[in-house]
């Protein structure tokens, strides 16, 4: 394998960072011992720029090319964004309705559940929690407040499928020329 460029990142399936490489885990490195690396990455990923520079932290993150893709906003080098879990707000849920209809007609307890279902006056014995009728013509929508909210408001996972592997960055190697 050819000698790497300083600051080159590779995926590595091993459990250690080879000599001349370091894990992309956000660690701070002294600028004095890593002047070539610092000249390439500066403080893009952290550090104070005087005595320390930080390596990119790819723990729990997917790498993305900087710039602007189709229908996306522009992303800058070193930008961190995204979350592992999301709790949807009412504004994020598509507009929809839950209609409950009611009538004063007498219920038919023999109506199959896949027909028009509505609340109706109890007419059979024993009483049923939802009374059904097929013959009601005077159905009206009940007040929106007559139905309670649903859902627990809990966050859900927002991660693409993944396989955990190490990202390593070259601390030593060839200094890349611009071109």
PDB file of C-alpha atoms in Angstrom:
ATOM      1  CA  UNK A   1       0.000   0.000   0.000  1.00  0.00           C
ATOM      2  CA  UNK A   2       1.275   3.460  -0.870  1.00  0.00           C
ATOM      3  CA  UNK A   3       2.368   5.941   1.745  1.00  0.00           C
ATOM      4  CA  UNK A   4      -0.623   8.018   2.899  1.00  0.00           C
ATOM      5  CA  UNK A   5      -1.015  11.754   2.672  1.00  0.00           C
ATOM      6  CA  UNK A   6      -0.860  13.508   6.047  1.00  0.00           C
ATOM      7  CA  UNK A   7      -4.496  14.108   7.179  1.00  0.00           C
ATOM      8  CA  UNK A   8      -5.790  11.306   4.946  1.00  0.00           C
ATOM      9  CA  UNK A   9      -8.659   9.408   6.592  1.00  0.00           C
ATOM     10  CA  UNK A  10      -9.316   5.721   6.059  1.00  0.00           C
ATOM     11  CA  UNK A  11     -11.717   3.164   7.450  1.00  0.00           C
ATOM     12  CA  UNK A  12      -9.821   0.547   9.458  1.00  0.00           C
ATOM     13  CA  UNK A  13     -11.359  -2.715  10.703  1.00  0.00           C
ATOM     14  CA  UNK A  14      -8.676  -3.286  13.352  1.00  0.00           C
ATOM     15  CA  UNK A  15      -9.065  -2.520  17.043  1.00  0.00           C
ATOM     16  CA  UNK A  16      -5.982  -0.264  17.207  1.00  0.00           C
ATOM     17  CA  UNK A  17      -4.623   2.683  15.248  1.00  0.00           C
ATOM     18  CA  UNK A  18      -1.478   1.638  13.328  1.00  0.00           C
ATOM     19  CA  UNK A  19       1.827   3.480  13.836  1.00  0.00           C
ATOM     20  CA  UNK A  20       1.648   6.940  12.238  1.00  0.00           C
ATOM     21  CA  UNK A  21      -2.152   6.995  12.450  1.00  0.00           C
ATOM     22  CA  UNK A  22      -4.660   8.038  15.124  1.00  0.00           C
ATOM     23  CA  UNK A  23      -8.351   7.377  15.669  1.00  0.00           C
ATOM     24  CA  UNK A  24     -10.725  10.077  14.422  1.00  0.00           C
ATOM     25  CA  UNK A  25     -12.102  10.538  17.922  1.00  0.00           C
ATOM     26  CA  UNK A  26     -11.734  14.285  18.452  1.00  0.00           C
ATOM     27  CA  UNK A  27      -8.591  14.042  20.565  1.00  0.00           C
ATOM     28  CA  UNK A  28      -6.446  17.127  21.039  1.00  0.00           C
ATOM     29  CA  UNK A  29      -2.863  16.957  19.757  1.00  0.00           C
ATOM     30  CA  UNK A  30      -0.016  19.375  20.433  1.00  0.00           C
ATOM     31  CA  UNK A  31       0.643  21.654  17.449  1.00  0.00           C
ATOM     32  CA  UNK A  32       4.388  21.586  18.202  1.00  0.00           C
ATOM     33  CA  UNK A  33       4.542  17.808  17.516  1.00  0.00           C
ATOM     34  CA  UNK A  34       2.140  17.893  14.539  1.00  0.00           C
ATOM     35  CA  UNK A  35       3.044  21.015  12.536  1.00  0.00           C
ATOM     36  CA  UNK A  36       2.414  19.426   9.118  1.00  0.00           C
ATOM     37  CA  UNK A  37      -0.980  18.092  10.205  1.00  0.00           C
ATOM     38  CA  UNK A  38      -1.855  21.461  11.773  1.00  0.00           C
ATOM     39  CA  UNK A  39      -0.949  23.287   8.557  1.00  0.00           C
ATOM     40  CA  UNK A  40      -3.556  21.143   6.758  1.00  0.00           C
ATOM     41  CA  UNK A  41      -6.455  20.999   9.239  1.00  0.00           C
ATOM     42  CA  UNK A  42      -5.807  23.996  11.519  1.00  0.00           C
ATOM     43  CA  UNK A  43      -8.647  24.325  14.016  1.00  0.00           C
ATOM     44  CA  UNK A  44     -11.353  23.045  11.654  1.00  0.00           C
ATOM     45  CA  UNK A  45     -12.166  20.250  14.125  1.00  0.00           C
ATOM     46  CA  UNK A  46     -11.231  22.084  17.338  1.00  0.00           C
ATOM     47  CA  UNK A  47      -8.228  23.044  19.394  1.00  0.00           C
ATOM     48  CA  UNK A  48      -7.046  26.518  20.322  1.00  0.00           C
ATOM     49  CA  UNK A  49      -4.730  26.967  17.318  1.00  0.00           C
ATOM     50  CA  UNK A  50      -1.808  28.019  19.512  1.00  0.00           C
ATOM     51  CA  UNK A  51      -0.836  24.884  21.370  1.00  0.00           C
ATOM     52  CA  UNK A  52      -3.482  22.324  20.290  1.00  0.00           C
ATOM     53  CA  UNK A  53      -5.320  21.072  17.237  1.00  0.00           C
ATOM     54  CA  UNK A  54      -8.130  18.530  17.297  1.00  0.00           C
ATOM     55  CA  UNK A  55      -8.638  15.497  15.108  1.00  0.00           C
ATOM     56  CA  UNK A  56     -12.018  15.017  13.440  1.00  0.00           C
ATOM     57  CA  UNK A  57     -14.471  13.154  15.672  1.00  0.00           C
ATOM     58  CA  UNK A  58     -16.335  10.558  13.614  1.00  0.00           C
ATOM     59  CA  UNK A  59     -17.666   8.663  16.634  1.00  0.00           C
ATOM     60  CA  UNK A  60     -21.383   8.174  15.976  1.00  0.00           C
ATOM     61  CA  UNK A  61     -21.233  10.328  12.833  1.00  0.00           C
ATOM     62  CA  UNK A  62     -21.342   9.703   9.111  1.00  0.00           C
ATOM     63  CA  UNK A  63     -18.866  11.677   7.000  1.00  0.00           C
ATOM     64  CA  UNK A  64     -20.266  14.083   4.408  1.00  0.00           C
ATOM     65  CA  UNK A  65     -18.578  16.048   1.635  1.00  0.00           C
ATOM     66  CA  UNK A  66     -18.644  19.835   2.127  1.00  0.00           C
ATOM     67  CA  UNK A  67     -20.580  21.992  -0.276  1.00  0.00           C
ATOM     68  CA  UNK A  68     -24.137  21.961  -1.481  1.00  0.00           C
ATOM     69  CA  UNK A  69     -25.878  18.904  -2.889  1.00  0.00           C
ATOM     70  CA  UNK A  70     -29.156  18.916  -4.844  1.00  0.00           C
ATOM     71  CA  UNK A  71     -31.986  20.284  -2.649  1.00  0.00           C
ATOM     72  CA  UNK A  72     -29.603  20.636   0.329  1.00  0.00           C
ATOM     73  CA  UNK A  73     -28.205  23.678   2.060  1.00  0.00           C
ATOM     74  CA  UNK A  74     -24.478  24.354   1.902  1.00  0.00           C
ATOM     75  CA  UNK A  75     -22.290  22.454   4.402  1.00  0.00           C
ATOM     76  CA  UNK A  76     -18.877  23.707   5.494  1.00  0.00           C
ATOM     77  CA  UNK A  77     -15.812  21.598   6.270  1.00  0.00           C
ATOM     78  CA  UNK A  78     -15.885  20.538   9.949  1.00  0.00           C
ATOM     79  CA  UNK A  79     -19.598  21.313  10.451  1.00  0.00           C
ATOM     80  CA  UNK A  80     -21.409  18.971  12.858  1.00  0.00           C
ATOM     81  CA  UNK A  81     -25.147  18.525  12.571  1.00  0.00           C
ATOM     82  CA  UNK A  82     -27.874  15.927  13.059  1.00  0.00           C
ATOM     83  CA  UNK A  83     -29.264  14.100  16.063  1.00  0.00           C
ATOM     84  CA  UNK A  84     -29.574  10.453  17.078  1.00  0.00           C
ATOM     85  CA  UNK A  85     -33.190  10.693  18.255  1.00  0.00           C
ATOM     86  CA  UNK A  86     -36.139  12.867  17.251  1.00  0.00           C
ATOM     87  CA  UNK A  87     -39.419  13.738  18.936  1.00  0.00           C
ATOM     88  CA  UNK A  88     -41.898  14.897  16.318  1.00  0.00           C
ATOM     89  CA  UNK A  89     -43.934  17.973  17.078  1.00  0.00           C
ATOM     90  CA  UNK A  90     -47.505  18.444  15.940  1.00  0.00           C
ATOM     91  CA  UNK A  91     -46.210  20.839  13.255  1.00  0.00           C
ATOM     92  CA  UNK A  92     -44.043  18.053  11.756  1.00  0.00           C
ATOM     93  CA  UNK A  93     -46.864  15.517  11.438  1.00  0.00           C
ATOM     94  CA  UNK A  94     -48.741  15.662   8.122  1.00  0.00           C
ATOM     95  CA  UNK A  95     -52.128  17.344   8.301  1.00  0.00           C
ATOM     96  CA  UNK A  96     -54.871  14.788   8.913  1.00  0.00           C
ATOM     97  CA  UNK A  97     -58.173  14.333  10.714  1.00  0.00           C
ATOM     98  CA  UNK A  98     -59.780  11.791  12.970  1.00  0.00           C
ATOM     99  CA  UNK A  99     -63.500  11.988  12.418  1.00  0.00           C
ATOM    100  CA  UNK A 100     -65.948  10.454  14.837  1.00  0.00           C
ATOM    101  CA  UNK A 101     -69.551  10.496  13.732  1.00  0.00           C
ATOM    102  CA  UNK A 102     -72.661  10.235  15.881  1.00  0.00           C
ATOM    103  CA  UNK A 103     -76.397   9.859  15.473  1.00  0.00           C
ATOM    104  CA  UNK A 104     -79.498   9.622  17.582  1.00  0.00           C
ATOM    105  CA  UNK A 105     -80.712   6.584  15.580  1.00  0.00           C
ATOM    106  CA  UNK A 106     -81.077   3.224  17.285  1.00  0.00           C
ATOM    107  CA  UNK A 107     -77.976   1.082  16.960  1.00  0.00           C
ATOM    108  CA  UNK A 108     -77.886  -2.186  15.078  1.00  0.00           C
ATOM    109  CA  UNK A 109     -75.578  -4.508  17.026  1.00  0.00           C
ATOM    110  CA  UNK A 110     -75.515  -6.974  14.121  1.00  0.00           C
ATOM    111  CA  UNK A 111     -73.701  -4.623  11.711  1.00  0.00           C
ATOM    112  CA  UNK A 112     -70.252  -5.856  10.660  1.00  0.00           C
ATOM    113  CA  UNK A 113     -67.366  -3.601  11.796  1.00  0.00           C
ATOM    114  CA  UNK A 114     -66.174  -2.960   8.213  1.00  0.00           C
ATOM    115  CA  UNK A 115     -69.350  -1.003   7.364  1.00  0.00           C
ATOM    116  CA  UNK A 116     -70.116   2.579   8.359  1.00  0.00           C
ATOM    117  CA  UNK A 117     -69.329   2.748  12.054  1.00  0.00           C
ATOM    118  CA  UNK A 118     -70.709   5.464  14.257  1.00  0.00           C
ATOM    119  CA  UNK A 119     -71.863   6.090  17.745  1.00  0.00           C
ATOM    120  CA  UNK A 120     -75.616   5.594  18.066  1.00  0.00           C
ATOM    121  CA  UNK A 121     -78.200   5.287  20.778  1.00  0.00           C
ATOM    122  CA  UNK A 122     -77.834   1.877  22.477  1.00  0.00           C
ATOM    123  CA  UNK A 123     -80.582  -0.385  21.201  1.00  0.00           C
ATOM    124  CA  UNK A 124     -79.471  -3.907  21.906  1.00  0.00           C
ATOM    125  CA  UNK A 125     -78.542  -5.978  24.910  1.00  0.00           C
ATOM    126  CA  UNK A 126     -75.907  -6.224  26.169  1.00  0.00           C
ATOM    127  CA  UNK A 127     -74.739  -2.673  25.397  1.00  0.00           C
ATOM    128  CA  UNK A 128     -71.610  -2.410  23.201  1.00  0.00           C
ATOM    129  CA  UNK A 129     -68.775   0.108  23.640  1.00  0.00           C
ATOM    130  CA  UNK A 130     -69.238   1.310  20.027  1.00  0.00           C
ATOM    131  CA  UNK A 131     -72.721   1.064  18.611  1.00  0.00           C
ATOM    132  CA  UNK A 132     -72.899   0.623  14.865  1.00  0.00           C
ATOM    133  CA  UNK A 133     -75.488   1.542  12.328  1.00  0.00           C
ATOM    134  CA  UNK A 134     -75.682   1.214   8.568  1.00  0.00           C
ATOM    135  CA  UNK A 135     -78.894   3.100   8.129  1.00  0.00           C
ATOM    136  CA  UNK A 136     -78.124   6.466   9.649  1.00  0.00           C
ATOM    137  CA  UNK A 137     -78.491   9.327   7.223  1.00  0.00           C
ATOM    138  CA  UNK A 138     -78.294  12.103   9.735  1.00  0.00           C
ATOM    139  CA  UNK A 139     -74.692  11.524  10.883  1.00  0.00           C
ATOM    140  CA  UNK A 140     -72.850  14.586  12.145  1.00  0.00           C
ATOM    141  CA  UNK A 141     -69.206  15.122  13.096  1.00  0.00           C
ATOM    142  CA  UNK A 142     -68.686  15.317  16.837  1.00  0.00           C
ATOM    143  CA  UNK A 143     -66.793  18.193  18.403  1.00  0.00           C
ATOM    144  CA  UNK A 144     -63.005  17.919  18.033  1.00  0.00           C
ATOM    145  CA  UNK A 145     -62.674  18.164  21.833  1.00  0.00           C
ATOM    146  CA  UNK A 146     -64.680  14.920  22.249  1.00  0.00           C
ATOM    147  CA  UNK A 147     -61.602  12.873  21.250  1.00  0.00           C
ATOM    148  CA  UNK A 148     -58.507  12.772  23.384  1.00  0.00           C
ATOM    149  CA  UNK A 149     -54.929  13.089  22.187  1.00  0.00           C
ATOM    150  CA  UNK A 150     -52.944  10.003  21.314  1.00  0.00           C
ATOM    151  CA  UNK A 151     -49.241   9.239  21.412  1.00  0.00           C
ATOM    152  CA  UNK A 152     -46.675   9.355  24.162  1.00  0.00           C
ATOM    153  CA  UNK A 153     -44.469  12.179  22.899  1.00  0.00           C
ATOM    154  CA  UNK A 154     -41.402   9.935  23.145  1.00  0.00           C
ATOM    155  CA  UNK A 155     -38.373  10.306  20.878  1.00  0.00           C
ATOM    156  CA  UNK A 156     -37.677   7.709  18.212  1.00  0.00           C
ATOM    157  CA  UNK A 157     -34.344   6.610  16.775  1.00  0.00           C
ATOM    158  CA  UNK A 158     -33.229   8.637  13.791  1.00  0.00           C
ATOM    159  CA  UNK A 159     -30.233   6.568  12.628  1.00  0.00           C
ATOM    160  CA  UNK A 160     -29.571   5.002   9.259  1.00  0.00           C
ATOM    161  CA  UNK A 161     -28.507   1.342   9.413  1.00  0.00           C
ATOM    162  CA  UNK A 162     -24.829   1.174  10.338  1.00  0.00           C
ATOM    163  CA  UNK A 163     -21.806  -1.035  10.957  1.00  0.00           C
ATOM    164  CA  UNK A 164     -19.318   0.237  13.516  1.00  0.00           C
ATOM    165  CA  UNK A 165     -15.755   0.531  12.208  1.00  0.00           C
ATOM    166  CA  UNK A 166     -12.767   2.710  13.050  1.00  0.00           C
ATOM    167  CA  UNK A 167     -11.844   5.825  11.114  1.00  0.00           C
ATOM    168  CA  UNK A 168      -8.148   6.632  11.312  1.00  0.00           C
ATOM    169  CA  UNK A 169      -6.220   9.718  10.209  1.00  0.00           C
ATOM    170  CA  UNK A 170      -2.617   9.754   8.999  1.00  0.00           C
ATOM    171  CA  UNK A 171      -0.323  11.767  11.267  1.00  0.00           C
ATOM    172  CA  UNK A 172       2.744  11.003   9.137  1.00  0.00           C
ATOM    173  CA  UNK A 173       3.305  10.475   5.430  1.00  0.00           C
ATOM    174  CA  UNK A 174       3.504  12.576   2.303  1.00  0.00           C
ATOM    175  CA  UNK A 175       2.654  16.239   2.484  1.00  0.00           C
ATOM    176  CA  UNK A 176      -0.012  16.756  -0.223  1.00  0.00           C
ATOM    177  CA  UNK A 177       0.758  19.312  -2.888  1.00  0.00           C
ATOM    178  CA  UNK A 178      -1.990  21.618  -4.098  1.00  0.00           C
ATOM    179  CA  UNK A 179      -3.066  21.012  -7.601  1.00  0.00           C
TER     180      UNK A 179
END
